[in-house]
């Protein structure tokens, strides 16, 4: 591959989707994680867009508190930053899988997100994504049935706004796009979601995903849904070992106002969807879908 390229201009750390429960890593071990992951992206051919590759919300508490965040109690400052991975699983039918986190989770309850969680020591990002996908949904992707790309990095702080309290969790999340060769009906037939983490799931169609991506961060949906979209979308609810099909108002997925008791779609998920839509535009211009690197046909996690 030759020598490594020069580092890109340092971008703001990335933020939004919070991984599954997991102990934080020491800050010393996580120092420079975002920069290291950006370097991986650069080596894969994405050097031209470091600013859009890594992002965080405009109201990110980590940004508003400054560096170092002296306003935090000592026990919070010592928790450090946790590395996480979230996966956008796109079926061959064009639909993307999102899950709703349970109301009992300590971080981002009731939020619609892609499957994801924290990175174990020594674990590759793809291995983390595949492991979390299987743990949360029961789906195990077989060798040769998918390709993947990194979409970008997002800095996630919880609570997501200082008005909701001082930060208790801090993550840097790598969003991966998994392109499955199987239709969503076949994938759904193998799903066995974990009710400890997932209370519902949905395979959303591109028009709804595009509307979600276009929603401004922090905006509250008051039931105003674009006329081109259906008033409701089909979801699968999970309860006490059984599942049932029901309809969710589309407005709930367009709600960007994050709160513990409010069903909403996380800012990190919107960021990942925007990056995915950008990759589709690149493909139409004759570039490969994703960061510019060739797709990787990958085996399942061992």
XYZ file of C-alpha atoms in Angstrom:
302
model
C 0.000 0.000 0.000
C 2.983 2.291 0.307
C 3.490 5.070 2.858
C 0.674 6.506 4.900
C -0.800 9.820 3.699
C -0.446 12.983 5.711
C -3.015 13.518 8.426
C -6.045 15.613 7.485
C -6.857 18.860 9.313
C -8.144 17.953 12.758
C -11.942 17.910 12.794
C -14.277 18.278 15.727
C -14.777 14.973 17.496
C -17.758 13.074 16.170
C -21.508 12.463 18.463
C -25.473 10.961 18.676
C -26.143 7.238 18.921
C -25.139 5.710 22.216
C -23.932 2.140 22.324
C -25.314 -0.569 24.536
C -24.382 -0.648 28.179
C -20.679 -1.152 28.768
C -17.965 0.117 31.060
C -16.075 3.238 29.966
C -12.484 3.018 28.816
C -9.780 5.061 30.565
C -9.283 8.409 28.852
C -5.589 7.692 28.318
C -6.469 4.545 26.370
C -9.019 6.406 24.260
C -6.986 9.565 23.589
C -6.899 10.363 19.904
C -9.482 7.693 19.001
C -11.324 9.987 16.628
C -8.087 11.031 14.919
C -6.994 7.401 14.579
C -10.292 6.377 13.006
C -10.152 9.329 10.623
C -6.685 8.117 9.581
C -8.185 4.701 8.812
C -10.772 6.450 6.650
C -8.073 8.470 4.876
C -6.112 5.336 4.070
C -9.296 3.866 2.573
C -9.657 6.794 0.187
C -11.755 9.379 2.049
C -9.202 12.121 2.652
C -11.217 14.811 0.922
C -13.989 15.147 3.506
C -12.637 15.058 7.084
C -15.091 17.723 8.275
C -18.194 15.807 7.232
C -16.699 12.437 8.163
C -16.604 13.316 11.886
C -19.287 15.446 13.481
C -21.189 16.197 16.664
C -24.424 18.071 17.469
C -24.304 21.847 17.605
C -25.533 21.686 21.202
C -23.084 18.932 22.227
C -22.382 19.330 25.975
C -18.716 18.359 25.472
C -18.342 21.368 23.197
C -20.219 23.782 25.454
C -18.349 22.756 28.610
C -14.992 23.366 26.996
C -11.794 21.350 27.311
C -10.987 20.159 29.871
C -14.584 20.153 31.157
C -13.786 21.633 34.574
C -17.490 22.124 35.335
C -17.908 18.364 35.688
C -17.594 16.615 39.054
C -14.334 14.687 39.397
C -16.048 11.281 39.171
C -17.549 12.236 35.800
C -14.304 13.688 34.424
C -12.530 10.403 35.160
C -14.894 8.213 33.148
C -13.259 8.960 29.834
C -14.581 8.267 26.334
C -15.976 4.932 25.122
C -15.512 3.723 21.535
C -18.658 2.380 19.898
C -19.958 1.073 16.587
C -23.448 1.284 15.049
C -24.513 -0.427 11.828
C -26.961 0.689 9.168
C -28.109 -2.632 7.703
C -29.522 -2.102 4.216
C -31.379 -5.006 2.626
C -31.320 -5.713 -1.118
C -34.885 -4.352 -1.240
C -33.564 -0.920 -0.238
C -34.967 -0.880 3.295
C -32.853 -0.079 6.358
C -33.275 -1.621 9.796
C -33.784 0.620 12.839
C -34.554 -0.477 16.384
C -36.198 1.317 19.296
C -34.241 1.173 22.541
C -36.190 0.078 25.590
C -37.429 2.613 28.131
C -35.333 0.942 30.856
C -31.925 1.567 29.280
C -29.788 4.151 31.075
C -28.594 5.838 27.882
C -30.932 7.193 25.171
C -34.086 5.278 26.221
C -36.959 5.217 23.701
C -34.644 6.316 20.869
C -34.792 4.834 17.357
C -31.250 3.840 16.394
C -29.327 1.273 14.342
C -28.009 -1.755 16.254
C -24.729 -0.989 17.969
C -22.615 -1.041 21.096
C -19.193 -0.540 22.634
C -15.932 -1.884 21.234
C -14.269 -4.630 23.254
C -10.485 -4.379 23.805
C -8.617 -5.502 20.687
C -11.813 -5.832 18.652
C -12.072 -4.648 15.036
C -14.861 -2.195 14.207
C -16.606 -4.577 11.808
C -16.423 -7.410 14.351
C -18.060 -5.119 16.912
C -20.835 -4.207 14.494
C -21.560 -7.824 13.560
C -21.487 -8.919 17.200
C -23.855 -6.164 18.325
C -26.186 -6.820 15.387
C -26.447 -10.466 16.412
C -26.779 -9.721 20.146
C -29.542 -7.155 19.664
C -31.504 -8.624 16.756
C -30.436 -12.268 16.476
C -29.228 -11.670 12.914
C -25.961 -13.312 11.891
C -24.733 -12.317 8.441
C -23.160 -15.173 6.515
C -19.924 -14.951 4.550
C -20.307 -13.513 1.069
C -23.801 -12.098 1.689
C -22.805 -8.509 2.457
C -20.300 -5.752 1.863
C -19.549 -2.823 4.140
C -18.218 0.718 4.384
C -17.519 3.196 7.129
C -19.897 6.146 6.938
C -18.408 8.439 9.556
C -17.762 9.226 13.214
C -20.203 10.807 15.633
C -19.549 12.124 19.130
C -22.326 11.124 21.507
C -22.856 12.610 24.952
C -25.686 11.646 27.301
C -27.748 13.492 28.315
C -27.556 15.215 24.910
C -28.250 18.715 26.295
C -27.053 20.545 29.407
C -30.663 21.460 30.147
C -31.177 17.744 30.918
C -28.230 17.551 33.322
C -24.452 17.163 33.260
C -22.986 14.510 30.934
C -22.897 10.983 32.362
C -21.730 9.056 29.261
C -19.399 10.049 26.410
C -18.922 7.953 23.250
C -17.236 8.222 19.878
C -19.342 6.107 17.520
C -18.192 4.720 14.163
C -21.186 4.244 11.859
C -20.848 1.403 9.363
C -23.036 0.680 6.336
C -23.717 -3.031 5.773
C -25.098 -3.804 2.319
C -26.873 -7.167 2.438
C -27.547 -9.238 -0.662
C -30.709 -10.569 1.006
C -34.202 -8.983 0.995
C -35.527 -7.603 4.264
C -38.256 -10.271 4.401
C -35.634 -13.029 4.561
C -33.528 -11.152 7.099
C -36.565 -10.453 9.264
C -37.429 -14.142 9.260
C -34.166 -14.848 11.104
C -34.523 -12.039 13.639
C -34.753 -12.869 17.338
C -34.474 -9.448 19.024
C -33.306 -9.079 22.617
C -36.145 -7.519 24.627
C -33.660 -6.242 27.211
C -32.412 -3.738 24.621
C -35.000 -3.595 21.817
C -38.689 -2.762 22.269
C -39.531 -2.495 18.549
C -37.958 -2.559 15.113
C -38.785 -1.341 11.614
C -37.528 -1.832 8.066
C -37.922 1.700 6.703
C -38.242 2.636 3.031
C -36.020 5.258 1.346
C -38.642 8.083 1.182
C -39.114 7.940 4.955
C -35.359 7.684 5.541
C -34.768 10.738 3.339
C -37.333 12.746 5.320
C -35.684 11.707 8.578
C -32.259 12.768 7.320
C -33.647 16.163 6.312
C -34.999 16.878 9.802
C -33.122 19.593 11.686
C -31.453 18.494 14.930
C -33.561 19.439 17.939
C -36.726 20.038 15.914
C -40.026 18.887 17.388
C -42.492 17.228 15.059
C -46.007 18.460 15.802
C -47.655 15.989 13.505
C -46.615 17.798 10.325
C -45.643 15.079 7.883
C -44.747 15.856 4.235
C -47.695 15.008 1.989
C -45.562 12.585 -0.030
C -45.073 10.374 3.032
C -47.525 7.927 4.588
C -49.117 9.070 7.858
C -47.886 5.883 9.544
C -45.163 3.291 9.065
C -45.270 -0.388 9.926
C -43.216 -1.515 12.924
C -42.920 -4.702 14.979
C -43.504 -4.319 18.723
C -41.918 -6.748 21.186
C -43.457 -7.714 24.503
C -42.995 -10.699 26.845
C -41.520 -13.000 24.256
C -43.998 -12.241 21.494
C -44.101 -9.787 18.600
C -46.925 -7.968 16.884
C -47.203 -5.745 13.837
C -48.551 -2.261 14.395
C -48.449 1.230 12.923
C -46.331 4.108 14.223
C -47.109 7.728 13.293
C -44.436 8.852 10.860
C -44.215 12.066 12.887
C -42.589 10.109 15.742
C -39.617 9.299 13.504
C -39.342 12.934 12.424
C -39.175 14.069 16.058
C -35.633 15.265 16.762
C -36.319 16.616 20.265
C -34.481 14.159 22.509
C -35.830 13.365 25.965
C -36.007 10.297 28.195
C -39.790 10.010 27.967
C -40.148 10.984 24.316
C -40.039 8.535 21.429
C -37.616 10.038 18.944
C -34.877 9.304 16.437
C -31.337 10.055 17.609
C -29.162 12.790 16.133
C -26.446 10.255 15.351
C -28.892 8.181 13.320
C -29.811 11.230 11.226
C -26.104 11.912 10.690
C -25.532 8.338 9.485
C -28.524 8.494 7.146
C -27.238 11.751 5.668
C -23.851 10.162 5.044
C -25.558 7.187 3.393
C -27.574 9.481 1.113
C -24.391 11.371 0.227
C -22.816 8.056 -0.771
C -25.743 7.381 -3.118
C -25.056 10.721 -4.779
C -21.410 9.775 -5.216
C -22.440 6.532 -6.925
C -24.658 8.448 -9.338
C -21.641 10.604 -10.208
C -19.671 7.472 -11.046
C -17.910 7.010 -7.695
C -18.368 3.938 -5.503
C -21.084 4.132 -2.882
C -19.508 5.153 0.430
C -16.226 6.878 1.231
C -14.614 6.259 -2.132
C -12.973 2.964 -1.232
C -14.010 -0.336 -2.806
C -16.619 -2.371 -0.950
C -15.318 -5.101 1.334
C -16.980 -8.498 1.047
C -16.489 -9.770 4.567
C -16.836 -13.089 6.392
C -18.943 -13.370 9.541
C -17.479 -12.847 12.970
C -15.712 -15.942 14.248
